[in-house]
Amino acid sequence: MEKEPPKDKRWFWRGLVLFSFVALVIAAVLFSFSKYFHRSDSSKADTHQVVDKYANALIIAMQFFDVQKSGKLVNNKIAWRGDSAMGDGSEANLDLTKGMFDAGDHVKFGFPMAFTATVLSWSILEYGNNMKLVNELENAQESLKWITDFLINAHPSDNVLYIQVGDPKLDHTCWERPEVMTGKRPLTQVNATYPGTDVAAETAAAMAAASLVFKSIDSAYSKTLLKHARQLFTFADTYRGLYSISIPGVQEFYNSTGFGDELLWAAAWLYHATRDKSYLRYVATNGDVFANWGNSSWFSWENKLAGVQVLLSRVNFFGTEEDISTEESLSLQLYRQTAETFLCGLLPESPTATSQRTPDGLVWVNQWNPLQYSVASSFLAVVYSDYMLSSQTSNLYCSGELYEPTELRNFAVSQLDYILGNNPTEMSYLVGYGSRYPQQVHHRGASIPVDDNSNCSDGFKWLHTREPNPNVAVGALVGGPSLSDTYMDFRNNISQSETTTYNSALIVGLISGLITSSSQVESFVKN
């Protein structure tokens, strides 16, 4: 029989064995976790990998805001542009020189300009981190401020808002560069006697959304924007009326068919900007009248309902029950259900898929500026997809079928890729992107050589020439193809070849949402 070691030595060896075993277990666990964290970091890096073609497209798309700027240009990035409209606002002792020209002409239409600012703000709030990856965040913020500076000055008192600079009919009798304009630029306003609920509410939405963008950058400016937003919403809601009824002259250009959508849109943005529950109660109590629950509509400068539904779905996804009353919760569910009705219509395989598409799959709603609708729809699809993923919502229910959020994103990718050249014409509809894009954009400044001395009337020779534009309107998103997927690259083909600033805001938002392989929003959800 082998002699046992002393008792204290036995405990020593047993302890050593136990310690070694525990150490091995801990090492194994740490190794396992190190692999997990490594995978996690790698996964995070992968999900934030920039998609080169979209990064390039965003850099290009952002430049059209610079093309459209009015006033004294600071750090001008467009070689063929210069100072313009330096007298705007002088008849009312206001500085309305800033802002942006609406499209290929030189009128500043306040209604679509405010919509541009609202959408650009939303894009920055959701996807500013993605913009930053390609050094475009500051450019987006600066372009937004160029508009909001104008909007602040256009609201000199509580119940007065200047909503247009220039006479569109007079403007359309000229074809000239903005730098050499000599015609009169009259001002148009809405007020308590001649109300414009739609345009005032849209401007309130723009300022509320922009106040969130500038909150951490310039708190004083953010507060100024929010003050104007509150005042304009009160003005819009107190003195109700369509601006196109008060001012019949705008009907031919930016006619508005209702103001309920703008009131809900403004209240939704004001709630996000202030967390003031009165605005949430407003969208809840006025939903029965204005929301058209259960019926989808196309998102555009004229109709904001689909945007309202997605924006308020955000509250439904991320709000806490303690913050929301039963009535408000029920209304938010209705907004979200209506948003999903709209989104189900976008998915090609859905039982309720819209038939409003070209043969090659582009969502196509109207022959005038058709890409506005496909881009706007795709932007909302990306945003909603990201809300689903961030809230760990697995499926979208469409009349008995379930769809994952990635399918909304795939729809948006298909639309953007079509726009960037994956289409029957093999043409990019984003000017400056790719090797083939429209050469005859309907745009005065782009179509006239910088050294040309033609005046208002004889400048029309540049409209009618079949030569390519001498100046490239980089970043312009043209109206787009016909229902048959065809495009006539001709300056006089206005419905297809004209470009707009609000198109640019929408496509900047869409590209920014898709610029990385990440499918989750970061910035806005955490606010």
PDB file of N, CA and C in Angstrom, residues 62-96:
ATOM      1  N   MET A  62     -25.972  65.457 -54.429  1.00  0.00           N
ATOM      2  CA  MET A  62     -25.918  66.575 -53.499  1.00  0.00           C
ATOM      3  C   MET A  62     -25.566  67.884 -54.201  1.00  0.00           C
ATOM      4  N   GLN A  63     -24.927  67.797 -55.351  1.00  0.00           N
ATOM      5  CA  GLN A  63     -24.449  69.011 -56.022  1.00  0.00           C
ATOM      6  C   GLN A  63     -25.574  69.835 -56.641  1.00  0.00           C
ATOM      7  N   PHE A  64     -26.720  69.213 -56.897  1.00  0.00           N
ATOM      8  CA  PHE A  64     -27.782  69.984 -57.541  1.00  0.00           C
ATOM      9  C   PHE A  64     -28.325  71.080 -56.627  1.00  0.00           C
ATOM     10  N   PHE A  65     -28.230  70.907 -55.336  1.00  0.00           N
ATOM     11  CA  PHE A  65     -28.635  71.988 -54.433  1.00  0.00           C
ATOM     12  C   PHE A  65     -27.789  73.235 -54.686  1.00  0.00           C
ATOM     13  N   ASP A  66     -26.501  73.035 -54.957  1.00  0.00           N
ATOM     14  CA  ASP A  66     -25.633  74.168 -55.262  1.00  0.00           C
ATOM     15  C   ASP A  66     -25.997  74.801 -56.607  1.00  0.00           C
ATOM     16  N   VAL A  67     -26.406  73.970 -57.544  1.00  0.00           N
ATOM     17  CA  VAL A  67     -26.842  74.483 -58.845  1.00  0.00           C
ATOM     18  C   VAL A  67     -28.044  75.411 -58.691  1.00  0.00           C
ATOM     19  N   GLN A  68     -28.917  75.117 -57.742  1.00  0.00           N
ATOM     20  CA  GLN A  68     -30.188  75.823 -57.609  1.00  0.00           C
ATOM     21  C   GLN A  68     -30.154  77.010 -56.656  1.00  0.00           C
ATOM     22  N   LYS A  69     -29.055  77.257 -56.024  1.00  0.00           N
ATOM     23  CA  LYS A  69     -29.002  78.330 -55.026  1.00  0.00           C
ATOM     24  C   LYS A  69     -29.181  79.714 -55.643  1.00  0.00           C
ATOM     25  N   SER A  70     -29.923  80.521 -54.924  1.00  0.00           N
ATOM     26  CA  SER A  70     -30.121  81.930 -55.263  1.00  0.00           C
ATOM     27  C   SER A  70     -29.343  82.778 -54.280  1.00  0.00           C
ATOM     28  N   GLY A  71     -29.066  84.022 -54.680  1.00  0.00           N
ATOM     29  CA  GLY A  71     -28.440  84.965 -53.763  1.00  0.00           C
ATOM     30  C   GLY A  71     -26.943  85.060 -53.927  1.00  0.00           C
ATOM     31  N   LYS A  72     -26.288  85.600 -52.897  1.00  0.00           N
ATOM     32  CA  LYS A  72     -24.834  85.758 -52.879  1.00  0.00           C
ATOM     33  C   LYS A  72     -24.214  84.411 -52.538  1.00  0.00           C
ATOM     34  N   LEU A  73     -23.588  83.787 -53.514  1.00  0.00           N
ATOM     35  CA  LEU A  73     -23.078  82.443 -53.334  1.00  0.00           C
ATOM     36  C   LEU A  73     -21.797  82.456 -52.504  1.00  0.00           C
ATOM     37  N   VAL A  74     -21.765  81.605 -51.503  1.00  0.00           N
ATOM     38  CA  VAL A  74     -20.614  81.470 -50.616  1.00  0.00           C
ATOM     39  C   VAL A  74     -19.955  80.133 -50.909  1.00  0.00           C
ATOM     40  N   ASN A  75     -18.644  80.155 -51.102  1.00  0.00           N
ATOM     41  CA  ASN A  75     -17.923  78.915 -51.452  1.00  0.00           C
ATOM     42  C   ASN A  75     -18.597  78.235 -52.638  1.00  0.00           C
ATOM     43  N   ASN A  76     -18.836  78.993 -53.674  1.00  0.00           N
ATOM     44  CA  ASN A  76     -19.536  78.479 -54.853  1.00  0.00           C
ATOM     45  C   ASN A  76     -18.788  77.291 -55.466  1.00  0.00           C
ATOM     46  N   LYS A  77     -19.487  76.186 -55.591  1.00  0.00           N
ATOM     47  CA  LYS A  77     -18.867  74.957 -56.089  1.00  0.00           C
ATOM     48  C   LYS A  77     -19.210  74.673 -57.551  1.00  0.00           C
ATOM     49  N   ILE A  78     -20.088  75.498 -58.135  1.00  0.00           N
ATOM     50  CA  ILE A  78     -20.530  75.272 -59.508  1.00  0.00           C
ATOM     51  C   ILE A  78     -19.940  76.367 -60.392  1.00  0.00           C
ATOM     52  N   ALA A  79     -19.011  75.982 -61.278  1.00  0.00           N
ATOM     53  CA  ALA A  79     -18.228  76.964 -62.030  1.00  0.00           C
ATOM     54  C   ALA A  79     -19.093  77.893 -62.872  1.00  0.00           C
ATOM     55  N   TRP A  80     -20.215  77.388 -63.385  1.00  0.00           N
ATOM     56  CA  TRP A  80     -21.031  78.201 -64.285  1.00  0.00           C
ATOM     57  C   TRP A  80     -22.144  78.967 -63.572  1.00  0.00           C
ATOM     58  N   ARG A  81     -22.194  78.889 -62.262  1.00  0.00           N
ATOM     59  CA  ARG A  81     -23.160  79.656 -61.473  1.00  0.00           C
ATOM     60  C   ARG A  81     -22.489  80.862 -60.824  1.00  0.00           C
ATOM     61  N   GLY A  82     -23.320  81.903 -60.576  1.00  0.00           N
ATOM     62  CA  GLY A  82     -22.837  83.107 -59.909  1.00  0.00           C
ATOM     63  C   GLY A  82     -23.949  83.711 -59.080  1.00  0.00           C
ATOM     64  N   ASP A  83     -23.721  84.868 -58.513  1.00  0.00           N
ATOM     65  CA  ASP A  83     -24.724  85.543 -57.691  1.00  0.00           C
ATOM     66  C   ASP A  83     -25.946  85.896 -58.532  1.00  0.00           C
ATOM     67  N   SER A  84     -27.108  85.829 -57.912  1.00  0.00           N
ATOM     68  CA  SER A  84     -28.342  86.112 -58.646  1.00  0.00           C
ATOM     69  C   SER A  84     -29.430  86.551 -57.685  1.00  0.00           C
ATOM     70  N   ALA A  85     -30.461  87.194 -58.239  1.00  0.00           N
ATOM     71  CA  ALA A  85     -31.649  87.583 -57.474  1.00  0.00           C
ATOM     72  C   ALA A  85     -31.286  88.381 -56.224  1.00  0.00           C
ATOM     73  N   MET A  86     -30.322  89.279 -56.345  1.00  0.00           N
ATOM     74  CA  MET A  86     -29.817  90.004 -55.182  1.00  0.00           C
ATOM     75  C   MET A  86     -30.792  91.065 -54.667  1.00  0.00           C
ATOM     76  N   GLY A  87     -31.841  91.345 -55.424  1.00  0.00           N
ATOM     77  CA  GLY A  87     -32.840  92.305 -54.951  1.00  0.00           C
ATOM     78  C   GLY A  87     -34.090  91.661 -54.383  1.00  0.00           C
ATOM     79  N   ASP A  88     -34.122  90.346 -54.337  1.00  0.00           N
ATOM     80  CA  ASP A  88     -35.339  89.656 -53.892  1.00  0.00           C
ATOM     81  C   ASP A  88     -35.722  90.068 -52.467  1.00  0.00           C
ATOM     82  N   GLY A  89     -36.983  90.486 -52.322  1.00  0.00           N
ATOM     83  CA  GLY A  89     -37.502  90.877 -51.011  1.00  0.00           C
ATOM     84  C   GLY A  89     -37.407  92.350 -50.714  1.00  0.00           C
ATOM     85  N   SER A  90     -36.697  93.096 -51.553  1.00  0.00           N
ATOM     86  CA  SER A  90     -36.445  94.504 -51.250  1.00  0.00           C
ATOM     87  C   SER A  90     -37.731  95.328 -51.202  1.00  0.00           C
ATOM     88  N   GLU A  91     -38.743  94.968 -51.983  1.00  0.00           N
ATOM     89  CA  GLU A  91     -39.980  95.758 -51.989  1.00  0.00           C
ATOM     90  C   GLU A  91     -40.710  95.681 -50.651  1.00  0.00           C
ATOM     91  N   ALA A  92     -40.401  94.649 -49.849  1.00  0.00           N
ATOM     92  CA  ALA A  92     -41.006  94.529 -48.511  1.00  0.00           C
ATOM     93  C   ALA A  92     -39.960  94.736 -47.418  1.00  0.00           C
ATOM     94  N   ASN A  93     -38.802  95.287 -47.806  1.00  0.00           N
ATOM     95  CA  ASN A  93     -37.693  95.498 -46.871  1.00  0.00           C
ATOM     96  C   ASN A  93     -37.267  94.193 -46.186  1.00  0.00           C
ATOM     97  N   LEU A  94     -37.274  93.114 -46.959  1.00  0.00           N
ATOM     98  CA  LEU A  94     -36.855  91.808 -46.470  1.00  0.00           C
ATOM     99  C   LEU A  94     -35.694  91.292 -47.310  1.00  0.00           C
ATOM    100  N   ASP A  95     -34.880  90.458 -46.711  1.00  0.00           N
ATOM    101  CA  ASP A  95     -33.816  89.787 -47.449  1.00  0.00           C
ATOM    102  C   ASP A  95     -34.296  88.398 -47.833  1.00  0.00           C
ATOM    103  N   LEU A  96     -34.782  88.282 -49.065  1.00  0.00           N
ATOM    104  CA  LEU A  96     -35.246  86.994 -49.582  1.00  0.00           C
ATOM    105  C   LEU A  96     -34.349  86.527 -50.731  1.00  0.00           C
TER     106      LEU A  96
END
